Short mmCIF file of C-alpha atoms in Angstrom, two decimals:
data_model
loop_
_atom_site.label_atom_id
_atom_site.label_comp_id
_atom_site.label_asym_id
_atom_site.label_seq_id
_atom_site.Cartn_x
_atom_site.Cartn_y
_atom_site.Cartn_z
CA ALA N 1 0.00 0.00 0.00
CA GLN N 2 1.05 3.54 -0.63
CA LYS N 3 1.22 6.20 2.03
CA VAL N 4 2.50 9.74 2.41
CA THR N 5 3.22 11.13 5.87
CA GLN N 6 3.65 14.76 6.75
CA ALA N 7 4.28 14.59 10.45
CA GLN N 8 4.38 18.33 10.99
CA THR N 9 0.81 19.51 11.32
CA GLU N 10 1.65 23.16 11.78
CA ILE N 11 4.85 25.21 11.81
CA SER N 12 5.27 28.85 12.79
CA VAL N 13 8.34 30.87 11.89
CA VAL N 14 9.31 34.49 11.80
CA GLU N 15 9.92 36.11 8.46
CA LYS N 16 13.39 35.52 7.02
CA GLU N 17 13.85 32.26 8.89
CA ASP N 18 14.52 29.11 6.92
CA VAL N 19 12.01 26.32 7.29
CA THR N 20 11.91 22.70 6.16
CA LEU N 21 8.72 20.77 5.58
CA ASP N 22 9.08 17.03 5.90
CA CYS N 23 7.53 14.40 3.68
CA VAL N 24 8.02 10.66 4.06
CA TYR N 25 6.48 8.21 1.66
CA GLU N 26 5.91 4.48 1.50
CA THR N 27 5.73 2.37 -1.61
CA ARG N 28 7.17 -0.89 -2.84
CA ASP N 29 7.15 0.28 -6.42
CA THR N 30 10.46 1.30 -7.91
CA THR N 31 9.12 3.89 -10.32
CA TYR N 32 7.05 6.67 -8.89
CA TYR N 33 6.66 10.42 -8.84
CA LEU N 34 6.59 12.86 -5.96
CA PHE N 35 4.89 16.23 -5.86
CA TRP N 36 4.52 19.28 -3.68
CA TYR N 37 1.48 21.55 -3.79
CA LYS N 38 0.82 24.84 -2.04
CA GLN N 39 -2.64 25.82 -0.81
CA PRO N 40 -2.71 29.50 0.15
CA PRO N 41 -5.55 30.94 2.24
CA SER N 42 -7.47 31.60 -0.99
CA GLY N 43 -7.89 27.81 -1.20
CA GLU N 44 -6.70 26.79 -4.64
CA LEU N 45 -3.94 24.18 -4.70
CA VAL N 46 -0.97 25.24 -6.77
CA PHE N 47 1.47 22.74 -8.20
CA LEU N 48 5.05 23.46 -7.14
CA ILE N 49 7.26 20.60 -8.20
CA ARG N 50 7.35 17.05 -9.51
CA ARG N 51 10.21 14.61 -9.00
CA ASN N 52 10.86 11.20 -10.58
CA SER N 53 12.05 8.31 -8.46
CA PHE N 54 15.07 7.73 -10.66
CA ASP N 55 16.28 11.31 -10.31
CA GLU N 56 17.64 12.09 -6.88
CA GLN N 57 19.22 15.34 -7.88
CA ASN N 58 18.13 18.10 -5.56
CA GLU N 59 16.36 21.04 -7.08
CA ILE N 60 16.43 24.72 -6.28
CA SER N 61 14.02 27.30 -7.52
CA GLY N 62 14.61 30.72 -6.05
CA ARG N 63 14.01 30.48 -2.31
CA TYR N 64 12.58 26.97 -2.65
CA SER N 65 14.62 23.80 -2.62
CA TRP N 66 13.74 20.13 -2.51
CA ASN N 67 15.78 17.29 -1.10
CA PHE N 68 14.85 13.85 -2.40
CA GLN N 69 16.48 10.88 -0.67
CA LYS N 70 15.39 7.41 -1.69
CA SER N 71 17.41 5.85 1.11
CA THR N 72 15.14 7.45 3.69
CA SER N 73 12.02 7.67 1.45
CA SER N 74 11.88 11.37 2.02
CA PHE N 75 11.15 14.35 -0.17
CA ASN N 76 11.64 17.42 2.00
CA PHE N 77 10.92 20.99 1.02
CA THR N 78 12.94 23.94 2.31
CA ILE N 79 12.00 27.58 2.07
CA THR N 80 14.92 29.90 2.58
CA ALA N 81 14.37 33.38 4.01
CA SER N 82 10.65 32.78 4.43
CA GLN N 83 8.17 35.51 3.66
CA VAL N 84 4.65 36.18 4.87
CA VAL N 85 3.36 35.20 1.41
CA ASP N 86 4.71 31.71 2.01
CA SER N 87 2.00 31.19 4.61
CA ALA N 88 -0.09 28.33 3.31
CA VAL N 89 -0.80 24.65 3.69
CA TYR N 90 1.70 22.52 1.82
CA PHE N 91 0.84 19.04 0.57
CA CYS N 92 3.18 16.30 -0.51
CA ALA N 93 1.86 13.63 -2.88
CA LEU N 94 2.90 10.37 -4.49
CA ARG N 95 1.88 8.83 -7.81
CA LEU N 96 2.94 5.41 -9.04
CA TYR N 97 4.15 4.77 -12.54
CA ASN N 98 1.29 3.73 -14.80
CA PHE N 99 -1.36 4.75 -12.30
CA ASN N 100 -3.22 8.02 -12.25
CA LYS N 101 -4.23 8.07 -8.60
CA PHE N 102 -2.40 10.46 -6.28
CA TYR N 103 -1.76 9.76 -2.62
CA PHE N 104 -1.68 12.96 -0.63
CA GLY N 105 -0.21 13.62 2.77
CA SER N 106 -2.31 15.37 5.38
CA GLY N 107 -0.57 18.69 4.79
CA THR N 108 1.59 21.03 6.84
CA LYS N 109 0.29 24.46 7.68
CA LEU N 110 3.06 27.05 7.58
CA ASN N 111 2.58 30.34 9.36
CA VAL N 112 5.15 33.00 8.59
CA LYS N 113 4.90 35.93 10.94
CA PRO N 114 6.23 39.39 10.13
CA GLY X 1 -10.49 27.53 -20.40
CA ALA X 2 -7.00 28.01 -19.11
CA GLY X 3 -7.53 26.21 -15.83
CA VAL X 4 -9.91 23.91 -14.04
CA SER X 5 -13.16 25.65 -13.25
CA GLN X 6 -15.78 24.68 -10.72
CA SER X 7 -19.26 25.90 -10.06
CA PRO X 8 -20.83 27.11 -7.94
CA SER X 9 -18.05 28.56 -5.85
CA ASN X 10 -20.30 28.48 -2.81
CA LYS X 11 -23.42 26.48 -2.12
CA VAL X 12 -25.61 26.67 0.93
CA THR X 13 -28.33 24.07 1.20
CA GLU X 14 -30.69 22.62 3.73
CA LYS X 15 -30.28 19.19 5.19
CA GLY X 16 -32.00 16.61 3.06
CA LYS X 17 -31.77 18.49 -0.21
CA ASP X 18 -29.81 17.25 -3.22
CA VAL X 19 -26.91 19.25 -4.65
CA GLU X 20 -24.93 19.12 -7.86
CA LEU X 21 -21.38 20.35 -8.14
CA ARG X 22 -19.79 20.92 -11.51
CA CYS X 23 -16.21 20.63 -12.71
CA ASP X 24 -14.87 21.73 -16.06
CA PRO X 25 -11.35 20.35 -16.59
CA ILE X 26 -8.49 21.79 -18.55
CA SER X 27 -9.03 21.26 -22.24
CA GLY X 28 -7.36 18.07 -23.40
CA HIS X 29 -7.18 16.50 -19.96
CA THR X 30 -8.68 13.04 -20.00
CA ALA X 31 -8.37 12.31 -16.28
CA LEU X 32 -10.54 14.04 -13.71
CA TYR X 33 -10.51 13.70 -9.93
CA TRP X 34 -12.79 14.72 -7.11
CA TYR X 35 -11.58 15.35 -3.57
CA ARG X 36 -13.21 16.56 -0.41
CA GLN X 37 -11.49 18.79 2.11
CA SER X 38 -13.15 19.36 5.44
CA LEU X 39 -12.23 22.45 7.42
CA GLY X 40 -8.57 22.36 8.34
CA GLN X 41 -8.14 18.84 7.04
CA GLY X 42 -6.27 17.16 4.23
CA LEU X 43 -7.55 15.93 0.91
CA GLU X 44 -9.95 13.03 0.89
CA PHE X 45 -10.02 11.23 -2.46
CA LEU X 46 -13.55 10.59 -3.73
CA ILE X 47 -13.49 9.37 -7.33
CA TYR X 48 -11.37 9.40 -10.45
CA PHE X 49 -12.43 9.39 -14.11
CA GLN X 50 -10.46 8.34 -17.13
CA GLY X 51 -12.52 9.60 -20.01
CA ASN X 52 -16.13 8.90 -19.12
CA SER X 53 -15.47 5.84 -17.01
CA ALA X 54 -14.63 5.76 -13.33
CA PRO X 55 -11.96 3.12 -12.63
CA ASP X 56 -11.76 4.13 -9.00
CA LYS X 57 -14.82 5.06 -6.96
CA SER X 58 -13.34 3.80 -3.74
CA GLY X 59 -13.47 7.12 -1.96
CA LEU X 60 -17.17 7.84 -2.28
CA PRO X 61 -18.30 7.92 1.37
CA SER X 62 -21.82 6.58 0.87
CA ASP X 63 -24.38 5.74 -1.78
CA ARG X 64 -25.69 9.28 -1.45
CA PHE X 65 -22.66 10.38 -3.45
CA SER X 66 -22.42 9.82 -7.17
CA ALA X 67 -20.55 11.36 -10.07
CA GLU X 68 -20.69 11.25 -13.78
CA ARG X 69 -18.72 12.58 -16.65
CA THR X 70 -20.04 13.06 -20.14
CA GLY X 71 -18.22 13.71 -23.36
CA GLY X 72 -14.93 13.18 -21.61
CA SER X 73 -15.12 16.69 -20.29
CA VAL X 74 -17.45 18.17 -17.68
CA SER X 75 -18.14 16.18 -14.54
CA THR X 76 -20.94 16.50 -12.03
CA LEU X 77 -20.73 15.34 -8.43
CA THR X 78 -24.16 14.78 -6.93
CA ILE X 79 -24.89 14.49 -3.25
CA GLN X 80 -28.38 13.28 -2.41
CA ARG X 81 -30.17 13.94 0.87
CA THR X 82 -27.34 16.11 2.12
CA GLN X 83 -26.26 15.84 5.73
CA GLN X 84 -24.42 18.37 7.85
CA GLU X 85 -21.29 16.24 7.77
CA ASP X 86 -21.19 16.73 4.02
CA SER X 87 -20.19 20.35 4.60
CA ALA X 88 -16.74 20.77 3.11
CA VAL X 89 -14.85 22.14 0.15
CA TYR X 90 -15.12 19.89 -2.86
CA LEU X 91 -12.08 20.10 -5.09
CA CYS X 92 -11.74 18.96 -8.65
CA ALA X 93 -8.47 18.29 -10.45
CA SER X 94 -7.57 17.18 -13.93
CA SER X 95 -4.55 15.78 -15.72
CA PHE X 96 -3.63 14.43 -19.14
CA GLY X 97 -4.14 10.98 -17.69
CA LEU X 98 -0.92 9.66 -19.13
CA ALA X 99 -0.13 7.36 -16.26
CA ALA X 100 3.07 6.11 -17.85
CA SER X 101 4.35 9.61 -18.37
CA SER X 102 6.74 11.08 -15.85
CA THR X 103 5.28 14.51 -16.43
CA ASP X 104 1.61 13.80 -15.72
CA THR X 105 0.46 16.21 -13.02
CA GLN X 106 -2.86 17.11 -11.46
CA TYR X 107 -4.05 20.70 -11.64
CA PHE X 108 -6.73 21.84 -9.26
CA GLY X 109 -9.75 24.04 -9.52
CA PRO X 110 -10.75 26.62 -6.91
CA GLY X 111 -13.25 24.33 -5.24
CA THR X 112 -16.90 24.52 -4.24
CA ARG X 113 -17.59 25.33 -0.63
CA LEU X 114 -20.68 23.39 0.43
CA THR X 115 -22.51 24.29 3.60
CA VAL X 116 -25.37 22.12 4.76
CA LEU X 117 -27.57 23.80 7.33
#
């Protein structure tokens, strides 16, 4: 069975702090895809990143970076120098190769205070 | 349209009434998904369509919930005899449905907020 765990229910930081959101996944499949979505207070989920299981290269996009480690089944998301606009709920998700269904984690609510 | 659209954006109904929620996916997307998100909670998978067929209905919480998709495009989620516990945001997402593709990604609509009084 597939499962995605986001153990951090809610995190509060002060603006300009760095913050890491954890995501741990479970699957026995060898080919799969991992995703992060952002859900701001407005409610609409926004796709942030997709990662393939065979590509463990970390990715950086501006203040965002993602650390994918197959050895620990983790796909963590770091925001550097957080800003108030980063306040949102962040969801991690897993999709298996050749299947359309997504498995979502329960989300982590990030509060960035000025 | 450019993105996934859902209507209505808000729906208030009385307990026992039926409601229909509509989702219009991104043009060209063959896969369509419905989720439910209760206040402050995560995403609860309801049903998934590939074209007009629903290979996975495992998330529908009861037989009061049903969904259909016609013409491989618009989908309607129907809740019969609504109950207060049905109050939630109902989210729709779509994708190209290319399960073997590494790039297949779900894109979400803004949701319908359902309140059952």
